[in-house]
C-alpha cells in the first residue's frame, strides 16, 4: 500500500512495522524542516537584497577631469579618483559630502555611442558640488566614469544607490 505523509510518498508493505513507519515519518519531518529552513533563509536573503535594487534612483552621469582638488567638501584633501560631484538633486547643502553611492550605467543618452555601458558598477564618494547647469545628476571623476561606461559617450543614464 502507498501512504502520503507530509507531502512525501512512502511505500509500505504488509510486513512494515509501526516502528518503521514512525521512524520514517520522523526522519521525513526532519528533512522537510531542514529544507523549509533553507528555503526560508534564501527568501529572507532575497528580500534583504531587494530594497537596494528596488529603491535605486534614476538619473544621468557626466564626468570631469583632474585636478580634483580643491573640492567643495574637503578643500585640498586628496580623496583618490573614485569620487564624484553632486548636483542639486542630491547635494542637500553639503549633506551629500562623504556619502558613497553605487553607480551603474543603464543606457545611452545620445546617438553617438548607442551602447556605452560596460555592465559594471562603481562606488564613488561625493567630494564636490556640481553647480547649477550641471549636465548630470552625478558628475563622476573621469576614472570612475570609465569603469562603468565608454567615456566617448560623455553623458549616460544611470541608477544610483547610497551605500
Short mmCIF file of N, CA and C in Angstrom, two decimals:
data_model
loop_
_atom_site.label_atom_id
_atom_site.label_comp_id
_atom_site.label_asym_id
_atom_site.label_seq_id
_atom_site.Cartn_x
_atom_site.Cartn_y
_atom_site.Cartn_z
N UNK A 1 0.84 -1.17 0.00
CA UNK A 1 0.00 0.00 0.00
C UNK A 1 0.89 1.23 0.00
N UNK A 2 0.41 2.36 -0.54
CA UNK A 2 1.14 3.62 -0.54
C UNK A 2 0.40 4.60 0.36
N UNK A 3 1.19 5.33 1.15
CA UNK A 3 0.58 6.26 2.11
C UNK A 3 1.27 7.61 1.98
N UNK A 4 0.51 8.70 1.87
CA UNK A 4 1.10 10.04 1.79
C UNK A 4 1.21 10.62 3.19
N UNK A 5 2.44 11.01 3.56
CA UNK A 5 2.68 11.66 4.85
C UNK A 5 3.45 12.93 4.59
N UNK A 6 2.88 14.07 4.98
CA UNK A 6 3.57 15.37 4.87
C UNK A 6 4.24 15.56 3.52
N UNK A 7 3.49 15.51 2.48
CA UNK A 7 3.97 15.78 1.12
C UNK A 7 4.96 14.75 0.60
N UNK A 8 5.19 13.67 1.30
CA UNK A 8 6.13 12.65 0.83
C UNK A 8 5.39 11.34 0.64
N UNK A 9 5.68 10.63 -0.40
CA UNK A 9 5.01 9.36 -0.65
C UNK A 9 5.93 8.24 -0.19
N UNK A 10 5.36 7.29 0.55
CA UNK A 10 6.14 6.16 1.05
C UNK A 10 5.45 4.87 0.64
N UNK A 11 6.23 3.90 0.39
CA UNK A 11 5.68 2.59 0.06
C UNK A 11 5.85 1.69 1.27
N UNK A 12 4.76 1.23 1.78
CA UNK A 12 4.79 0.33 2.92
C UNK A 12 4.24 -1.02 2.49
N UNK A 13 4.90 -2.06 2.88
CA UNK A 13 4.41 -3.42 2.58
C UNK A 13 3.59 -3.90 3.77
N UNK A 14 2.96 -5.03 3.60
CA UNK A 14 2.16 -5.58 4.68
C UNK A 14 3.02 -6.00 5.87
N UNK A 15 4.35 -6.10 5.64
CA UNK A 15 5.24 -6.52 6.72
C UNK A 15 5.91 -5.32 7.42
N UNK A 16 5.57 -4.10 7.00
CA UNK A 16 6.15 -2.91 7.60
C UNK A 16 5.63 -2.76 9.02
N UNK A 17 6.55 -2.55 9.95
CA UNK A 17 6.13 -2.42 11.35
C UNK A 17 5.74 -0.98 11.64
N UNK A 18 5.02 -0.82 12.70
CA UNK A 18 4.61 0.52 13.14
C UNK A 18 5.83 1.35 13.48
N UNK A 19 6.85 0.72 14.06
CA UNK A 19 8.08 1.44 14.41
C UNK A 19 8.76 1.98 13.16
N UNK A 20 8.80 1.19 12.09
CA UNK A 20 9.41 1.65 10.83
C UNK A 20 8.64 2.84 10.26
N UNK A 21 7.34 2.79 10.36
CA UNK A 21 6.52 3.91 9.87
C UNK A 21 6.79 5.16 10.70
N UNK A 22 6.87 5.02 12.00
CA UNK A 22 7.13 6.17 12.87
C UNK A 22 8.51 6.76 12.60
N UNK A 23 9.53 5.90 12.50
CA UNK A 23 10.89 6.37 12.24
C UNK A 23 10.96 7.06 10.88
N UNK A 24 10.34 6.48 9.86
CA UNK A 24 10.36 7.07 8.52
C UNK A 24 9.68 8.44 8.53
N UNK A 25 8.54 8.56 9.17
CA UNK A 25 7.85 9.85 9.19
C UNK A 25 8.64 10.88 10.00
N UNK A 26 9.29 10.43 11.08
CA UNK A 26 10.13 11.34 11.87
C UNK A 26 11.29 11.87 11.04
N UNK A 27 11.97 10.97 10.34
CA UNK A 27 13.11 11.39 9.50
C UNK A 27 12.65 12.31 8.38
N UNK A 28 11.50 11.99 7.79
CA UNK A 28 10.96 12.86 6.75
C UNK A 28 10.66 14.23 7.31
N UNK A 29 10.09 14.28 8.49
CA UNK A 29 9.78 15.56 9.12
C UNK A 29 11.03 16.39 9.34
N UNK A 30 12.12 15.75 9.79
CA UNK A 30 13.37 16.47 10.00
C UNK A 30 13.92 16.99 8.67
N UNK A 31 13.86 16.15 7.62
CA UNK A 31 14.35 16.57 6.31
C UNK A 31 13.52 17.74 5.78
N UNK A 32 12.21 17.64 5.93
CA UNK A 32 11.35 18.73 5.45
C UNK A 32 11.61 20.00 6.24
N UNK A 33 11.78 19.86 7.55
CA UNK A 33 12.04 21.04 8.37
C UNK A 33 13.35 21.70 7.96
N UNK A 34 14.39 20.91 7.73
CA UNK A 34 15.68 21.46 7.29
C UNK A 34 15.53 22.12 5.93
N UNK A 35 14.80 21.47 5.03
CA UNK A 35 14.58 22.04 3.70
C UNK A 35 13.81 23.35 3.80
N UNK A 36 12.74 23.34 4.60
CA UNK A 36 11.94 24.55 4.76
C UNK A 36 12.77 25.68 5.37
N UNK A 37 13.67 25.35 6.29
CA UNK A 37 14.53 26.36 6.90
C UNK A 37 15.47 26.95 5.86
N UNK A 38 16.03 26.10 4.99
CA UNK A 38 16.92 26.60 3.94
C UNK A 38 16.16 27.51 2.98
N UNK A 39 14.95 27.13 2.62
CA UNK A 39 14.13 27.96 1.74
C UNK A 39 13.84 29.29 2.41
N UNK A 40 13.51 29.26 3.69
CA UNK A 40 13.24 30.50 4.42
C UNK A 40 14.46 31.41 4.43
N UNK A 41 15.63 30.86 4.66
CA UNK A 41 16.87 31.66 4.66
C UNK A 41 17.10 32.29 3.30
N UNK A 42 16.90 31.54 2.24
CA UNK A 42 17.09 32.08 0.88
C UNK A 42 16.08 33.20 0.61
N UNK A 43 14.83 33.00 0.99
CA UNK A 43 13.81 34.03 0.76
C UNK A 43 14.13 35.29 1.55
N UNK A 44 14.54 35.15 2.80
CA UNK A 44 14.89 36.32 3.61
C UNK A 44 16.08 37.05 2.99
N UNK A 45 17.08 36.31 2.53
CA UNK A 45 18.25 36.94 1.90
C UNK A 45 17.83 37.71 0.65
N UNK A 46 16.91 37.14 -0.12
CA UNK A 46 16.45 37.84 -1.33
C UNK A 46 15.70 39.12 -0.97
N UNK A 47 14.86 39.05 0.04
CA UNK A 47 14.10 40.22 0.46
C UNK A 47 15.02 41.32 0.96
N UNK A 48 16.06 40.94 1.69
CA UNK A 48 17.01 41.93 2.19
C UNK A 48 17.74 42.60 1.04
N UNK A 49 18.04 41.86 -0.01
CA UNK A 49 18.77 42.42 -1.15
C UNK A 49 17.88 43.26 -2.06
N UNK A 50 16.59 43.00 -2.06
CA UNK A 50 15.70 43.71 -2.97
C UNK A 50 15.63 45.22 -2.76
N UNK A 51 15.60 45.71 -1.53
CA UNK A 51 15.46 47.16 -1.38
C UNK A 51 16.52 47.96 -2.11
N UNK A 52 17.75 47.49 -2.15
CA UNK A 52 18.78 48.27 -2.83
C UNK A 52 18.48 48.36 -4.32
N UNK A 53 17.95 47.30 -4.91
CA UNK A 53 17.62 47.34 -6.32
C UNK A 53 16.31 48.10 -6.53
N UNK A 54 15.34 47.86 -5.65
CA UNK A 54 14.03 48.48 -5.82
C UNK A 54 14.06 49.98 -5.58
N UNK A 55 14.93 50.45 -4.71
CA UNK A 55 14.95 51.85 -4.37
C UNK A 55 16.07 52.63 -5.06
N UNK A 56 16.67 52.05 -6.06
CA UNK A 56 17.72 52.76 -6.79
C UNK A 56 17.09 53.97 -7.49
N UNK A 57 17.76 55.08 -7.38
CA UNK A 57 17.32 56.30 -8.06
C UNK A 57 17.79 56.25 -9.51
N UNK A 58 17.09 56.94 -10.36
CA UNK A 58 17.47 57.03 -11.77
C UNK A 58 17.96 58.45 -12.05
N UNK A 59 18.94 58.57 -12.91
CA UNK A 59 19.45 59.89 -13.25
C UNK A 59 20.41 59.80 -14.41
N UNK A 60 21.30 60.78 -14.48
CA UNK A 60 22.32 60.79 -15.53
C UNK A 60 23.67 61.09 -14.90
N UNK A 61 24.70 60.68 -15.60
CA UNK A 61 26.06 60.95 -15.12
C UNK A 61 26.88 61.53 -16.26
N UNK A 62 27.75 62.44 -15.87
CA UNK A 62 28.75 63.01 -16.76
C UNK A 62 30.08 62.78 -16.05
N UNK A 63 31.17 63.33 -16.60
CA UNK A 63 32.43 63.21 -15.88
C UNK A 63 33.23 64.48 -15.98
N UNK A 64 34.13 64.64 -15.02
CA UNK A 64 35.04 65.78 -15.03
C UNK A 64 36.47 65.25 -14.92
N UNK A 65 37.40 66.09 -15.30
CA UNK A 65 38.80 65.66 -15.38
C UNK A 65 39.64 66.35 -14.30
N UNK A 66 40.81 65.79 -13.99
CA UNK A 66 41.69 66.40 -12.99
C UNK A 66 42.05 67.83 -13.37
N UNK A 67 42.44 68.62 -12.40
CA UNK A 67 42.69 68.29 -10.99
C UNK A 67 41.38 68.18 -10.21
N UNK A 68 41.34 67.28 -9.25
CA UNK A 68 40.15 67.05 -8.45
C UNK A 68 40.14 67.84 -7.14
N UNK A 69 41.21 68.57 -6.88
CA UNK A 69 41.28 69.43 -5.70
C UNK A 69 41.59 70.84 -6.15
N UNK A 70 41.08 71.84 -5.48
CA UNK A 70 40.28 71.75 -4.26
C UNK A 70 38.86 71.29 -4.58
N UNK A 71 38.21 70.74 -3.57
CA UNK A 71 36.82 70.31 -3.71
C UNK A 71 35.95 71.08 -2.71
N UNK A 72 34.67 71.15 -3.00
CA UNK A 72 33.74 71.89 -2.14
C UNK A 72 33.60 71.26 -0.75
N UNK A 73 33.81 69.96 -0.67
CA UNK A 73 33.64 69.27 0.62
C UNK A 73 34.91 69.25 1.46
N UNK A 74 36.06 69.04 0.82
CA UNK A 74 37.28 68.76 1.58
C UNK A 74 38.48 69.63 1.22
N UNK A 75 38.25 70.70 0.50
CA UNK A 75 39.36 71.59 0.15
C UNK A 75 40.45 70.87 -0.61
N UNK A 76 41.68 70.88 -0.07
CA UNK A 76 42.82 70.28 -0.77
C UNK A 76 43.11 68.84 -0.35
N UNK A 77 42.21 68.24 0.39
CA UNK A 77 42.39 66.84 0.78
C UNK A 77 42.23 65.94 -0.44
N UNK A 78 43.18 65.05 -0.67
CA UNK A 78 43.13 64.13 -1.80
C UNK A 78 42.33 62.90 -1.39
N UNK A 79 41.22 62.66 -2.08
CA UNK A 79 40.37 61.51 -1.79
C UNK A 79 40.44 60.44 -2.87
N UNK A 80 41.52 60.42 -3.63
CA UNK A 80 41.66 59.42 -4.68
C UNK A 80 40.90 59.81 -5.93
N UNK A 81 40.61 58.80 -6.76
CA UNK A 81 39.95 59.09 -8.03
C UNK A 81 38.55 58.49 -8.15
N UNK A 82 38.13 57.65 -7.21
CA UNK A 82 36.77 57.12 -7.26
C UNK A 82 35.86 58.07 -6.50
N UNK A 83 35.69 59.24 -7.10
CA UNK A 83 34.98 60.36 -6.47
C UNK A 83 33.96 60.93 -7.44
N UNK A 84 33.12 61.82 -6.91
CA UNK A 84 32.10 62.44 -7.74
C UNK A 84 31.68 63.78 -7.15
N UNK A 85 31.06 64.57 -8.02
CA UNK A 85 30.45 65.84 -7.61
C UNK A 85 28.94 65.65 -7.69
N UNK A 86 28.23 66.17 -6.71
CA UNK A 86 26.78 66.03 -6.63
C UNK A 86 26.08 67.24 -7.22
N UNK A 87 25.04 66.99 -7.99
CA UNK A 87 24.21 68.08 -8.49
C UNK A 87 23.21 68.47 -7.40
N UNK A 88 22.41 69.49 -7.68
CA UNK A 88 21.40 69.92 -6.71
C UNK A 88 20.45 68.79 -6.32
N UNK A 89 20.27 67.80 -7.20
CA UNK A 89 19.36 66.69 -6.92
C UNK A 89 19.74 65.92 -5.67
N UNK A 90 21.04 65.86 -5.35
CA UNK A 90 21.47 65.12 -4.16
C UNK A 90 22.38 65.92 -3.23
N UNK A 91 22.74 67.13 -3.61
CA UNK A 91 23.71 67.92 -2.84
C UNK A 91 23.24 68.20 -1.42
N UNK A 92 22.02 68.71 -1.26
CA UNK A 92 21.47 68.97 0.07
C UNK A 92 22.28 69.91 0.93
N UNK A 93 22.79 71.00 0.34
CA UNK A 93 23.57 71.99 1.09
C UNK A 93 24.72 71.32 1.87
N UNK A 94 25.52 70.57 1.16
CA UNK A 94 26.69 69.83 1.68
C UNK A 94 26.35 68.54 2.41
N UNK A 95 25.08 68.21 2.55
CA UNK A 95 24.72 66.96 3.24
C UNK A 95 25.24 65.74 2.50
N UNK A 96 25.47 65.87 1.20
CA UNK A 96 25.97 64.74 0.41
C UNK A 96 27.46 64.48 0.62
N UNK A 97 28.18 65.44 1.17
CA UNK A 97 29.63 65.29 1.35
C UNK A 97 29.96 64.01 2.11
N UNK A 98 30.84 63.22 1.54
CA UNK A 98 31.28 61.99 2.18
C UNK A 98 30.41 60.78 1.95
N UNK A 99 29.20 60.99 1.45
CA UNK A 99 28.33 59.84 1.19
C UNK A 99 28.87 59.07 0.00
N UNK A 100 28.64 57.78 0.04
CA UNK A 100 29.11 56.90 -1.05
C UNK A 100 27.90 56.39 -1.81
N UNK A 101 28.06 56.34 -3.12
CA UNK A 101 27.00 55.87 -3.99
C UNK A 101 27.52 54.79 -4.92
N UNK A 102 26.69 53.75 -5.09
CA UNK A 102 26.97 52.74 -6.12
C UNK A 102 26.26 53.22 -7.38
N UNK A 103 27.03 53.41 -8.43
CA UNK A 103 26.51 53.96 -9.68
C UNK A 103 26.64 52.91 -10.77
N UNK A 104 25.56 52.70 -11.51
CA UNK A 104 25.54 51.71 -12.59
C UNK A 104 25.02 52.38 -13.85
N UNK A 105 25.72 52.19 -14.94
CA UNK A 105 25.26 52.69 -16.24
C UNK A 105 24.06 51.85 -16.68
N UNK A 106 22.99 52.53 -17.11
CA UNK A 106 21.80 51.81 -17.57
C UNK A 106 21.48 52.06 -19.04
N UNK A 107 22.17 53.01 -19.66
CA UNK A 107 21.90 53.24 -21.08
C UNK A 107 22.48 54.54 -21.60
N UNK A 108 22.26 54.72 -22.88
CA UNK A 108 22.79 55.89 -23.58
C UNK A 108 21.83 57.07 -23.47
N UNK A 109 22.39 58.27 -23.60
CA UNK A 109 21.56 59.47 -23.67
C UNK A 109 21.68 60.13 -25.03
N UNK A 110 22.54 59.59 -25.87
CA UNK A 110 22.71 60.18 -27.20
C UNK A 110 22.98 59.09 -28.23
N UNK A 111 22.88 59.45 -29.49
CA UNK A 111 23.07 58.50 -30.59
C UNK A 111 24.54 58.23 -30.88
N UNK A 112 25.42 59.11 -30.43
CA UNK A 112 26.84 58.98 -30.74
C UNK A 112 27.45 57.67 -30.29
N UNK A 113 27.12 57.25 -29.08
CA UNK A 113 27.58 55.96 -28.54
C UNK A 113 26.32 55.25 -28.05
N UNK A 114 25.68 54.46 -28.92
CA UNK A 114 24.38 53.88 -28.58
C UNK A 114 24.40 52.86 -27.44
N UNK A 115 25.55 52.22 -27.19
CA UNK A 115 25.64 51.24 -26.10
C UNK A 115 26.91 51.49 -25.29
N UNK A 116 26.89 52.51 -24.45
CA UNK A 116 28.10 52.90 -23.72
C UNK A 116 28.41 52.05 -22.49
N UNK A 117 27.43 51.34 -21.96
CA UNK A 117 27.59 50.66 -20.68
C UNK A 117 28.53 49.46 -20.76
N UNK A 118 29.30 49.28 -19.68
CA UNK A 118 30.24 48.16 -19.58
C UNK A 118 29.71 47.02 -18.72
N UNK A 119 28.52 47.18 -18.15
CA UNK A 119 27.94 46.12 -17.34
C UNK A 119 28.51 46.02 -15.94
N UNK A 120 29.13 47.08 -15.47
CA UNK A 120 29.71 47.09 -14.13
C UNK A 120 29.14 48.25 -13.32
N UNK A 121 29.48 48.27 -12.05
CA UNK A 121 29.11 49.37 -11.16
C UNK A 121 30.38 49.92 -10.54
N UNK A 122 30.27 51.12 -10.00
CA UNK A 122 31.40 51.73 -9.30
C UNK A 122 30.85 52.41 -8.05
N UNK A 123 31.63 52.37 -6.98
CA UNK A 123 31.25 53.09 -5.76
C UNK A 123 32.12 54.33 -5.68
N UNK A 124 31.45 55.48 -5.57
CA UNK A 124 32.17 56.76 -5.51
C UNK A 124 31.80 57.51 -4.24
N UNK A 125 32.70 58.37 -3.83
CA UNK A 125 32.49 59.23 -2.66
C UNK A 125 32.21 60.64 -3.16
N UNK A 126 31.18 61.27 -2.63
CA UNK A 126 30.87 62.65 -3.01
C UNK A 126 31.86 63.57 -2.31
N UNK A 127 32.61 64.32 -3.11
CA UNK A 127 33.62 65.24 -2.57
C UNK A 127 33.43 66.67 -3.07
N UNK A 128 32.52 66.85 -4.03
CA UNK A 128 32.40 68.16 -4.65
C UNK A 128 30.96 68.45 -5.04
N UNK A 129 30.74 69.68 -5.45
CA UNK A 129 29.43 70.17 -5.88
C UNK A 129 29.49 70.47 -7.37
N UNK A 130 28.47 70.00 -8.07
CA UNK A 130 28.34 70.30 -9.49
C UNK A 130 27.28 71.40 -9.58
N UNK A 131 27.69 72.63 -9.86
CA UNK A 131 26.79 73.78 -9.76
C UNK A 131 25.63 73.74 -10.76
N UNK A 132 24.64 74.64 -10.56
CA UNK A 132 23.52 74.71 -11.50
C UNK A 132 24.04 74.76 -12.93
N UNK A 133 23.34 74.07 -13.79
CA UNK A 133 23.81 73.93 -15.17
C UNK A 133 24.57 72.63 -15.36
N UNK A 134 24.82 71.94 -14.25
CA UNK A 134 25.48 70.64 -14.30
C UNK A 134 24.64 69.73 -15.21
N UNK A 135 25.28 69.05 -16.10
CA UNK A 135 24.56 68.24 -17.08
C UNK A 135 24.12 66.88 -16.56
N UNK A 136 24.58 66.47 -15.38
CA UNK A 136 24.22 65.16 -14.86
C UNK A 136 23.78 65.23 -13.41
N UNK A 137 23.12 64.18 -12.97
CA UNK A 137 22.75 64.08 -11.56
C UNK A 137 24.02 63.94 -10.73
N UNK A 138 24.93 63.11 -11.23
CA UNK A 138 26.22 62.89 -10.59
C UNK A 138 27.30 63.13 -11.63
N UNK A 139 28.28 63.94 -11.27
CA UNK A 139 29.42 64.22 -12.15
C UNK A 139 30.58 63.38 -11.63
N UNK A 140 30.84 62.27 -12.30
CA UNK A 140 31.87 61.33 -11.86
C UNK A 140 33.26 61.79 -12.25
N UNK A 141 34.26 61.34 -11.51
CA UNK A 141 35.63 61.56 -11.98
C UNK A 141 35.77 60.80 -13.29
N UNK A 142 36.70 61.23 -14.11
CA UNK A 142 36.92 60.57 -15.40
C UNK A 142 37.21 59.08 -15.20
N UNK A 143 37.98 58.75 -14.17
CA UNK A 143 38.35 57.36 -13.91
C UNK A 143 37.14 56.52 -13.50
N UNK A 144 36.27 57.09 -12.67
CA UNK A 144 35.07 56.36 -12.23
C UNK A 144 34.11 56.15 -13.41
N UNK A 145 33.95 57.17 -14.23
CA UNK A 145 33.08 57.06 -15.41
C UNK A 145 33.57 55.94 -16.31
N UNK A 146 34.90 55.88 -16.52
CA UNK A 146 35.49 54.88 -17.42
C UNK A 146 35.29 53.45 -16.91
N UNK A 147 35.06 53.28 -15.62
CA UNK A 147 34.80 51.94 -15.08
C UNK A 147 33.45 51.42 -15.56
N UNK A 148 32.46 52.29 -15.67
CA UNK A 148 31.10 51.84 -15.99
C UNK A 148 30.66 52.11 -17.43
N UNK A 149 31.37 53.00 -18.13
CA UNK A 149 30.91 53.36 -19.47
C UNK A 149 32.06 53.86 -20.34
N UNK A 150 31.80 53.88 -21.62
CA UNK A 150 32.74 54.43 -22.59
C UNK A 150 32.76 55.95 -22.44
N UNK A 151 33.90 56.54 -22.10
CA UNK A 151 33.97 58.00 -21.92
C UNK A 151 33.56 58.79 -23.16
N UNK A 152 33.64 58.19 -24.34
CA UNK A 152 33.21 58.89 -25.55
C UNK A 152 31.73 59.26 -25.50
N UNK A 153 30.95 58.56 -24.68
CA UNK A 153 29.52 58.87 -24.57
C UNK A 153 29.31 60.24 -23.92
N UNK A 154 30.17 60.62 -23.00
CA UNK A 154 30.06 61.92 -22.35
C UNK A 154 28.99 62.00 -21.28
N UNK A 155 27.81 61.50 -21.57
CA UNK A 155 26.69 61.52 -20.63
C UNK A 155 25.92 60.22 -20.79
N UNK A 156 25.56 59.61 -19.66
CA UNK A 156 24.87 58.32 -19.68
C UNK A 156 23.70 58.32 -18.71
N UNK A 157 22.79 57.38 -18.91
CA UNK A 157 21.72 57.13 -17.95
C UNK A 157 22.29 56.22 -16.87
N UNK A 158 21.89 56.47 -15.62
CA UNK A 158 22.40 55.67 -14.52
C UNK A 158 21.30 55.32 -13.52
N UNK A 159 21.60 54.32 -12.71
CA UNK A 159 20.87 54.10 -11.47
C UNK A 159 21.91 54.26 -10.38
N UNK A 160 21.49 54.81 -9.25
CA UNK A 160 22.45 55.02 -8.16
C UNK A 160 21.76 54.80 -6.83
N UNK A 161 22.52 54.25 -5.90
CA UNK A 161 22.02 53.93 -4.58
C UNK A 161 23.07 54.32 -3.56
N UNK A 162 22.66 54.95 -2.48
CA UNK A 162 23.61 55.26 -1.42
C UNK A 162 23.99 53.95 -0.73
N UNK A 163 25.29 53.79 -0.48
CA UNK A 163 25.77 52.57 0.19
C UNK A 163 26.41 52.90 1.52
#
